[in-house]
Amino acid sequence: QKEVEQNSGPLSVPEGAIASLNCTYSDRVSQSFFWYRQYSGKSPELIMSIYSNGDKEDGRFTAQLNKASQYVSLLIRDSQPSDSATYLCAAAVKHNAGNMLTFGGGTRLMVKP
Amino acid sequence: EAQVTQNPRYLITVTGKKLTVTCSQNMNHEYMSWYRQDPGLGLRQIYYSMNVEVTDKGDVPEGYKVSRKEKRNFPLILESPSPNQTSLYFCASSRGASGRGEQYFGPGTRLTVT
């Protein structure tokens, strides 16, 4: 089992709808989780970080962490065509004396006008 | 402006010719790391550094070297590049030494080895 897994999509939603992106993780993963947005050919851009169980809201974005079920999700409200991108779920994994960031394969989101 | 910079942004080279990709950050971050991104394989960590003179291998370190002589710089060295190192490379940095914090990525270096 991969340490961080995502459905590759594409996930298609109409403009103005809520987009729901999900990610599951293995037992090896530590307690830091991140959502990045990546446009084609560009670098990952940090959208949200979440460290504790529950919800965290920032503008149109809400990250949800459920440690008991080992999943983390990202909700995008009022989706816009400019939200069309690949969304990467990442988690810090213990590695020797430090931590490494492990990424899921990404979910491609398409927001249709 | 707080940022991570990489140079060069694009590089085409031949097998066996040593090259260095530079990475620099102006945020006084302790943690720096290198990733490669390949279609179907996603982002994978090559090396990371928790502070000056402290480096460790990531998931795919073979064929790469790094050094961290100054806090702001973390160059990636390919001593003898091969075609399977053709990829998109990203440098990133994070506050704190643990690597559990938010990482900020540079713009990427697209490397082609022929």
PDB file of C-alpha atoms in Angstrom:
ATOM      1  CA  GLN A   1       0.000   0.000   0.000  1.00  0.00           C
ATOM      2  CA  LYS A   2       1.272   3.457  -0.875  1.00  0.00           C
ATOM      3  CA  GLU A   3       1.697   5.820   2.040  1.00  0.00           C
ATOM      4  CA  VAL A   4      -0.541   8.494   0.523  1.00  0.00           C
ATOM      5  CA  GLU A   5      -3.205   7.624  -2.058  1.00  0.00           C
ATOM      6  CA  GLN A   6      -5.538   9.715  -4.167  1.00  0.00           C
ATOM      7  CA  ASN A   7      -8.003   9.051  -6.947  1.00  0.00           C
ATOM      8  CA  SER A   8      -6.380  10.336 -10.122  1.00  0.00           C
ATOM      9  CA  GLY A   9      -9.654  11.636 -11.581  1.00  0.00           C
ATOM     10  CA  PRO A  10     -10.437  13.656 -13.533  1.00  0.00           C
ATOM     11  CA  LEU A  11     -13.058  15.065 -11.229  1.00  0.00           C
ATOM     12  CA  SER A  12     -15.398  17.260 -13.192  1.00  0.00           C
ATOM     13  CA  VAL A  13     -17.687  19.774 -11.470  1.00  0.00           C
ATOM     14  CA  PRO A  14     -19.769  22.677 -12.798  1.00  0.00           C
ATOM     15  CA  GLU A  15     -18.798  26.236 -11.956  1.00  0.00           C
ATOM     16  CA  GLY A  16     -20.197  27.278  -8.583  1.00  0.00           C
ATOM     17  CA  ALA A  17     -20.427  23.722  -7.230  1.00  0.00           C
ATOM     18  CA  ILE A  18     -18.486  22.185  -4.354  1.00  0.00           C
ATOM     19  CA  ALA A  19     -15.498  20.061  -5.338  1.00  0.00           C
ATOM     20  CA  SER A  20     -14.556  17.321  -2.889  1.00  0.00           C
ATOM     21  CA  LEU A  21     -11.075  15.805  -3.063  1.00  0.00           C
ATOM     22  CA  ASN A  22     -10.036  12.877  -0.914  1.00  0.00           C
ATOM     23  CA  CYS A  23      -6.813  11.289   0.237  1.00  0.00           C
ATOM     24  CA  THR A  24      -6.036   8.265   2.415  1.00  0.00           C
ATOM     25  CA  TYR A  25      -2.797   7.528   4.228  1.00  0.00           C
ATOM     26  CA  SER A  26      -0.980   4.664   5.885  1.00  0.00           C
ATOM     27  CA  ASP A  27       0.055   4.149   9.491  1.00  0.00           C
ATOM     28  CA  ARG A  28       3.603   5.338   8.788  1.00  0.00           C
ATOM     29  CA  VAL A  29       2.486   8.875   8.093  1.00  0.00           C
ATOM     30  CA  SER A  30       2.996  11.498  10.772  1.00  0.00           C
ATOM     31  CA  GLN A  31       0.533  14.142  11.772  1.00  0.00           C
ATOM     32  CA  SER A  32       1.282  16.859   9.212  1.00  0.00           C
ATOM     33  CA  PHE A  33      -0.871  16.997   6.090  1.00  0.00           C
ATOM     34  CA  PHE A  34      -0.873  19.404   3.185  1.00  0.00           C
ATOM     35  CA  TRP A  35      -2.840  20.187   0.054  1.00  0.00           C
ATOM     36  CA  TYR A  36      -1.000  21.633  -2.923  1.00  0.00           C
ATOM     37  CA  ARG A  37      -2.380  22.886  -6.216  1.00  0.00           C
ATOM     38  CA  GLN A  38      -0.304  22.385  -9.336  1.00  0.00           C
ATOM     39  CA  TYR A  39      -0.993  23.819 -12.767  1.00  0.00           C
ATOM     40  CA  SER A  40       0.530  21.985 -15.692  1.00  0.00           C
ATOM     41  CA  GLY A  41       4.284  22.615 -15.908  1.00  0.00           C
ATOM     42  CA  LYS A  42       4.293  24.770 -12.780  1.00  0.00           C
ATOM     43  CA  SER A  43       5.489  24.175  -9.242  1.00  0.00           C
ATOM     44  CA  PRO A  44       3.192  22.953  -6.441  1.00  0.00           C
ATOM     45  CA  GLU A  45       1.556  25.811  -4.580  1.00  0.00           C
ATOM     46  CA  LEU A  46       0.576  25.294  -0.948  1.00  0.00           C
ATOM     47  CA  ILE A  47      -3.159  25.759  -0.352  1.00  0.00           C
ATOM     48  CA  MET A  48      -3.785  24.318   3.092  1.00  0.00           C
ATOM     49  CA  SER A  49      -2.008  22.596   5.929  1.00  0.00           C
ATOM     50  CA  ILE A  50      -3.741  20.655   8.694  1.00  0.00           C
ATOM     51  CA  TYR A  51      -2.179  19.159  11.775  1.00  0.00           C
ATOM     52  CA  SER A  52      -5.050  18.170  14.063  1.00  0.00           C
ATOM     53  CA  ASN A  53      -8.308  16.261  13.770  1.00  0.00           C
ATOM     54  CA  GLY A  54     -11.286  18.212  12.457  1.00  0.00           C
ATOM     55  CA  ASP A  55     -11.887  20.983   9.950  1.00  0.00           C
ATOM     56  CA  LYS A  56      -9.795  23.969   8.952  1.00  0.00           C
ATOM     57  CA  GLU A  57     -11.261  26.683   6.770  1.00  0.00           C
ATOM     58  CA  ASP A  58      -9.493  29.298   4.666  1.00  0.00           C
ATOM     59  CA  GLY A  59     -11.675  31.283   2.280  1.00  0.00           C
ATOM     60  CA  ARG A  60     -13.311  28.901  -0.193  1.00  0.00           C
ATOM     61  CA  PHE A  61     -11.160  26.004   0.978  1.00  0.00           C
ATOM     62  CA  THR A  62     -11.815  23.599   3.857  1.00  0.00           C
ATOM     63  CA  ALA A  63      -9.430  20.827   4.839  1.00  0.00           C
ATOM     64  CA  GLN A  64     -10.743  17.949   6.922  1.00  0.00           C
ATOM     65  CA  LEU A  65      -8.625  15.457   8.830  1.00  0.00           C
ATOM     66  CA  ASN A  66     -10.029  12.221  10.253  1.00  0.00           C
ATOM     67  CA  LYS A  67      -7.286  10.308  12.024  1.00  0.00           C
ATOM     68  CA  ALA A  68      -9.498   7.373  13.023  1.00  0.00           C
ATOM     69  CA  SER A  69     -10.330   6.655   9.384  1.00  0.00           C
ATOM     70  CA  GLN A  70      -6.926   7.826   8.103  1.00  0.00           C
ATOM     71  CA  TYR A  71      -8.160  10.229   5.507  1.00  0.00           C
ATOM     72  CA  VAL A  72      -7.802  13.879   4.716  1.00  0.00           C
ATOM     73  CA  SER A  73     -10.031  15.803   2.341  1.00  0.00           C
ATOM     74  CA  LEU A  74     -10.219  19.184   0.653  1.00  0.00           C
ATOM     75  CA  LEU A  75     -13.474  20.932  -0.141  1.00  0.00           C
ATOM     76  CA  ILE A  76     -13.532  23.800  -2.606  1.00  0.00           C
ATOM     77  CA  ARG A  77     -16.715  25.858  -2.428  1.00  0.00           C
ATOM     78  CA  ASP A  78     -18.010  27.963  -5.308  1.00  0.00           C
ATOM     79  CA  SER A  79     -15.582  26.275  -7.711  1.00  0.00           C
ATOM     80  CA  GLN A  80     -14.201  28.484 -10.471  1.00  0.00           C
ATOM     81  CA  PRO A  81     -12.675  27.546 -13.828  1.00  0.00           C
ATOM     82  CA  SER A  82      -9.379  28.903 -12.462  1.00  0.00           C
ATOM     83  CA  ASP A  83      -9.481  26.117  -9.847  1.00  0.00           C
ATOM     84  CA  SER A  84      -8.928  23.599 -12.654  1.00  0.00           C
ATOM     85  CA  ALA A  85      -5.594  21.997 -11.778  1.00  0.00           C
ATOM     86  CA  THR A  86      -4.082  18.914 -10.204  1.00  0.00           C
ATOM     87  CA  TYR A  87      -4.430  18.775  -6.432  1.00  0.00           C
ATOM     88  CA  LEU A  88      -1.722  16.977  -4.526  1.00  0.00           C
ATOM     89  CA  CYS A  89      -2.186  15.552  -1.061  1.00  0.00           C
ATOM     90  CA  ALA A  90       1.045  15.309   0.931  1.00  0.00           C
ATOM     91  CA  ALA A  91       2.045  14.099   4.351  1.00  0.00           C
ATOM     92  CA  ALA A  92       5.199  14.160   6.412  1.00  0.00           C
ATOM     93  CA  VAL A  93       6.595  10.654   6.954  1.00  0.00           C
ATOM     94  CA  LYS A  94       9.192   9.834   9.572  1.00  0.00           C
ATOM     95  CA  HIS A  95      12.524   9.027   7.947  1.00  0.00           C
ATOM     96  CA  ASN A  96      15.676   8.482   9.982  1.00  0.00           C
ATOM     97  CA  ALA A  97      16.232  11.578  12.119  1.00  0.00           C
ATOM     98  CA  GLY A  98      13.833  13.756  10.203  1.00  0.00           C
ATOM     99  CA  ASN A  99      10.718  13.678   8.059  1.00  0.00           C
ATOM    100  CA  MET A 100      10.155  13.449   4.332  1.00  0.00           C
ATOM    101  CA  LEU A 101       7.193  14.776   2.425  1.00  0.00           C
ATOM    102  CA  THR A 102       5.352  11.999   0.616  1.00  0.00           C
ATOM    103  CA  PHE A 103       2.876  12.895  -2.100  1.00  0.00           C
ATOM    104  CA  GLY A 104      -0.144  11.176  -3.474  1.00  0.00           C
ATOM    105  CA  GLY A 105      -0.408  10.868  -7.220  1.00  0.00           C
ATOM    106  CA  GLY A 106      -2.732  13.856  -7.455  1.00  0.00           C
ATOM    107  CA  THR A 107      -6.346  14.367  -8.507  1.00  0.00           C
ATOM    108  CA  ARG A 108      -7.055  16.368 -11.622  1.00  0.00           C
ATOM    109  CA  LEU A 109      -9.947  18.752 -11.125  1.00  0.00           C
ATOM    110  CA  MET A 110     -11.862  20.241 -14.043  1.00  0.00           C
ATOM    111  CA  VAL A 111     -14.328  23.033 -13.360  1.00  0.00           C
ATOM    112  CA  LYS A 112     -16.650  23.561 -16.324  1.00  0.00           C
ATOM    113  CA  PRO A 113     -18.107  27.038 -16.973  1.00  0.00           C
TER     114      PRO A 113
ATOM    115  CA  GLU B   1       9.865  38.850  -1.717  1.00  0.00           C
ATOM    116  CA  ALA B   2      10.111  35.488   0.050  1.00  0.00           C
ATOM    117  CA  GLN B   3      11.017  32.878  -2.490  1.00  0.00           C
ATOM    118  CA  VAL B   4      12.914  29.790  -3.534  1.00  0.00           C
ATOM    119  CA  THR B   5      14.936  30.210  -6.709  1.00  0.00           C
ATOM    120  CA  GLN B   6      16.431  27.573  -8.974  1.00  0.00           C
ATOM    121  CA  ASN B   7      18.879  27.796 -11.834  1.00  0.00           C
ATOM    122  CA  PRO B   8      18.889  26.937 -14.595  1.00  0.00           C
ATOM    123  CA  ARG B   9      15.190  26.651 -15.381  1.00  0.00           C
ATOM    124  CA  TYR B  10      15.819  24.545 -18.474  1.00  0.00           C
ATOM    125  CA  LEU B  11      18.817  22.388 -19.292  1.00  0.00           C
ATOM    126  CA  ILE B  12      19.612  19.986 -22.100  1.00  0.00           C
ATOM    127  CA  THR B  13      22.804  18.011 -21.632  1.00  0.00           C
ATOM    128  CA  VAL B  14      24.522  14.810 -22.732  1.00  0.00           C
ATOM    129  CA  THR B  15      25.125  11.592 -20.856  1.00  0.00           C
ATOM    130  CA  GLY B  16      28.064  11.762 -18.467  1.00  0.00           C
ATOM    131  CA  LYS B  17      28.579  15.518 -18.391  1.00  0.00           C
ATOM    132  CA  LYS B  18      28.550  16.677 -14.776  1.00  0.00           C
ATOM    133  CA  LEU B  19      26.029  19.353 -13.914  1.00  0.00           C
ATOM    134  CA  THR B  20      24.813  21.318 -10.925  1.00  0.00           C
ATOM    135  CA  VAL B  21      21.360  22.753 -10.345  1.00  0.00           C
ATOM    136  CA  THR B  22      21.411  25.543  -7.802  1.00  0.00           C
ATOM    137  CA  CYS B  23      18.721  26.261  -5.230  1.00  0.00           C
ATOM    138  CA  SER B  24      18.559  29.266  -2.949  1.00  0.00           C
ATOM    139  CA  GLN B  25      15.996  30.511  -0.438  1.00  0.00           C
ATOM    140  CA  ASN B  26      15.753  33.888   1.291  1.00  0.00           C
ATOM    141  CA  MET B  27      13.435  32.880   4.140  1.00  0.00           C
ATOM    142  CA  ASN B  28      16.107  31.657   6.588  1.00  0.00           C
ATOM    143  CA  HIS B  29      14.571  28.191   6.471  1.00  0.00           C
ATOM    144  CA  GLU B  30      16.396  25.311   8.117  1.00  0.00           C
ATOM    145  CA  TYR B  31      14.911  22.486   6.023  1.00  0.00           C
ATOM    146  CA  MET B  32      15.535  22.179   2.299  1.00  0.00           C
ATOM    147  CA  SER B  33      14.814  19.353  -0.096  1.00  0.00           C
ATOM    148  CA  TRP B  34      14.933  18.209  -3.700  1.00  0.00           C
ATOM    149  CA  TYR B  35      12.195  16.402  -5.617  1.00  0.00           C
ATOM    150  CA  ARG B  36      11.778  14.995  -9.064  1.00  0.00           C
ATOM    151  CA  GLN B  37       8.457  14.723 -10.832  1.00  0.00           C
ATOM    152  CA  ASP B  38       7.798  12.159 -13.531  1.00  0.00           C
ATOM    153  CA  PRO B  39       4.559  11.272 -15.345  1.00  0.00           C
ATOM    154  CA  GLY B  40       2.842   8.372 -13.635  1.00  0.00           C
ATOM    155  CA  LEU B  41       5.296   8.397 -10.715  1.00  0.00           C
ATOM    156  CA  GLY B  42       4.408  11.708  -9.136  1.00  0.00           C
ATOM    157  CA  LEU B  43       6.668  13.780  -6.907  1.00  0.00           C
ATOM    158  CA  ARG B  44       9.450  11.885  -5.177  1.00  0.00           C
ATOM    159  CA  GLN B  45      11.973  13.194  -2.708  1.00  0.00           C
ATOM    160  CA  ILE B  46      15.643  12.837  -3.677  1.00  0.00           C
ATOM    161  CA  TYR B  47      17.534  14.339  -0.743  1.00  0.00           C
ATOM    162  CA  TYR B  48      16.762  16.608   2.149  1.00  0.00           C
ATOM    163  CA  SER B  49      18.715  18.705   4.600  1.00  0.00           C
ATOM    164  CA  MET B  50      17.655  19.589   8.109  1.00  0.00           C
ATOM    165  CA  ASN B  51      20.348  22.219   8.534  1.00  0.00           C
ATOM    166  CA  VAL B  52      23.839  23.225   7.469  1.00  0.00           C
ATOM    167  CA  GLU B  53      26.027  20.137   6.976  1.00  0.00           C
ATOM    168  CA  VAL B  54      23.094  17.797   7.763  1.00  0.00           C
ATOM    169  CA  THR B  55      21.730  15.914   4.769  1.00  0.00           C
ATOM    170  CA  ASP B  56      19.943  12.612   4.262  1.00  0.00           C
ATOM    171  CA  LYS B  57      18.766  10.458   1.380  1.00  0.00           C
ATOM    172  CA  GLY B  58      15.162  10.480   0.300  1.00  0.00           C
ATOM    173  CA  ASP B  59      13.328   7.893  -1.761  1.00  0.00           C
ATOM    174  CA  VAL B  60      15.372   8.155  -4.973  1.00  0.00           C
ATOM    175  CA  PRO B  61      18.941   9.335  -4.172  1.00  0.00           C
ATOM    176  CA  GLU B  62      20.844   7.161  -6.673  1.00  0.00           C
ATOM    177  CA  GLY B  63      22.867   9.211  -9.123  1.00  0.00           C
ATOM    178  CA  TYR B  64      22.568  12.454  -7.156  1.00  0.00           C
ATOM    179  CA  LYS B  65      24.666  14.327  -4.623  1.00  0.00           C
ATOM    180  CA  VAL B  66      23.897  17.348  -2.498  1.00  0.00           C
ATOM    181  CA  SER B  67      25.744  19.670  -0.167  1.00  0.00           C
ATOM    182  CA  ARG B  68      24.602  22.217   2.404  1.00  0.00           C
ATOM    183  CA  LYS B  69      27.499  24.493   3.250  1.00  0.00           C
ATOM    184  CA  GLU B  70      25.323  27.566   3.774  1.00  0.00           C
ATOM    185  CA  LYS B  71      21.833  27.814   5.168  1.00  0.00           C
ATOM    186  CA  ARG B  72      20.358  29.498   2.098  1.00  0.00           C
ATOM    187  CA  ASN B  73      21.823  27.221  -0.615  1.00  0.00           C
ATOM    188  CA  PHE B  74      21.238  23.563  -1.421  1.00  0.00           C
ATOM    189  CA  PRO B  75      22.683  22.566  -4.807  1.00  0.00           C
ATOM    190  CA  LEU B  76      21.849  19.291  -6.543  1.00  0.00           C
ATOM    191  CA  ILE B  77      24.759  17.644  -8.307  1.00  0.00           C
ATOM    192  CA  LEU B  78      24.573  15.024 -11.035  1.00  0.00           C
ATOM    193  CA  GLU B  79      28.100  13.652 -11.383  1.00  0.00           C
ATOM    194  CA  SER B  80      27.369  11.533 -14.470  1.00  0.00           C
ATOM    195  CA  PRO B  81      23.854  12.215 -15.748  1.00  0.00           C
ATOM    196  CA  SER B  82      21.986   9.478 -17.573  1.00  0.00           C
ATOM    197  CA  PRO B  83      18.815   9.606 -19.708  1.00  0.00           C
ATOM    198  CA  ASN B  84      16.722   8.166 -16.843  1.00  0.00           C
ATOM    199  CA  GLN B  85      17.431  11.385 -14.933  1.00  0.00           C
ATOM    200  CA  THR B  86      15.468  13.357 -17.490  1.00  0.00           C
ATOM    201  CA  SER B  87      12.780  14.892 -15.308  1.00  0.00           C
ATOM    202  CA  LEU B  88      11.281  18.021 -13.772  1.00  0.00           C
ATOM    203  CA  TYR B  89      13.148  18.935 -10.593  1.00  0.00           C
ATOM    204  CA  PHE B  90      11.875  21.034  -7.714  1.00  0.00           C
ATOM    205  CA  CYS B  91      13.669  22.466  -4.737  1.00  0.00           C
ATOM    206  CA  ALA B  92      11.676  23.320  -1.615  1.00  0.00           C
ATOM    207  CA  SER B  93      12.273  24.817   1.802  1.00  0.00           C
ATOM    208  CA  SER B  94      10.527  24.792   5.145  1.00  0.00           C
ATOM    209  CA  ARG B  95      10.822  26.596   8.460  1.00  0.00           C
ATOM    210  CA  GLY B  96      12.111  24.391  11.263  1.00  0.00           C
ATOM    211  CA  ALA B  97      14.442  21.441  10.953  1.00  0.00           C
ATOM    212  CA  SER B  98      11.975  18.571  11.338  1.00  0.00           C
ATOM    213  CA  GLY B  99      10.480  18.567   7.858  1.00  0.00           C
ATOM    214  CA  ARG B 100       6.953  18.461   9.273  1.00  0.00           C
ATOM    215  CA  GLY B 101       6.204  22.042   8.374  1.00  0.00           C
ATOM    216  CA  GLU B 102       4.858  23.694   5.253  1.00  0.00           C
ATOM    217  CA  GLN B 103       7.227  23.401   2.309  1.00  0.00           C
ATOM    218  CA  TYR B 104       7.490  26.100  -0.342  1.00  0.00           C
ATOM    219  CA  PHE B 105       8.609  25.116  -3.815  1.00  0.00           C
ATOM    220  CA  GLY B 106      10.870  26.757  -6.340  1.00  0.00           C
ATOM    221  CA  PRO B 107       9.788  27.223  -9.973  1.00  0.00           C
ATOM    222  CA  GLY B 108      11.327  23.970 -11.200  1.00  0.00           C
ATOM    223  CA  THR B 109      14.166  22.920 -13.498  1.00  0.00           C
ATOM    224  CA  ARG B 110      13.354  20.885 -16.562  1.00  0.00           C
ATOM    225  CA  LEU B 111      16.328  18.635 -17.320  1.00  0.00           C
ATOM    226  CA  THR B 112      16.785  16.594 -20.473  1.00  0.00           C
ATOM    227  CA  VAL B 113      19.702  14.162 -20.720  1.00  0.00           C
ATOM    228  CA  THR B 114      20.379  12.793 -24.211  1.00  0.00           C
TER     229      THR B 114
END
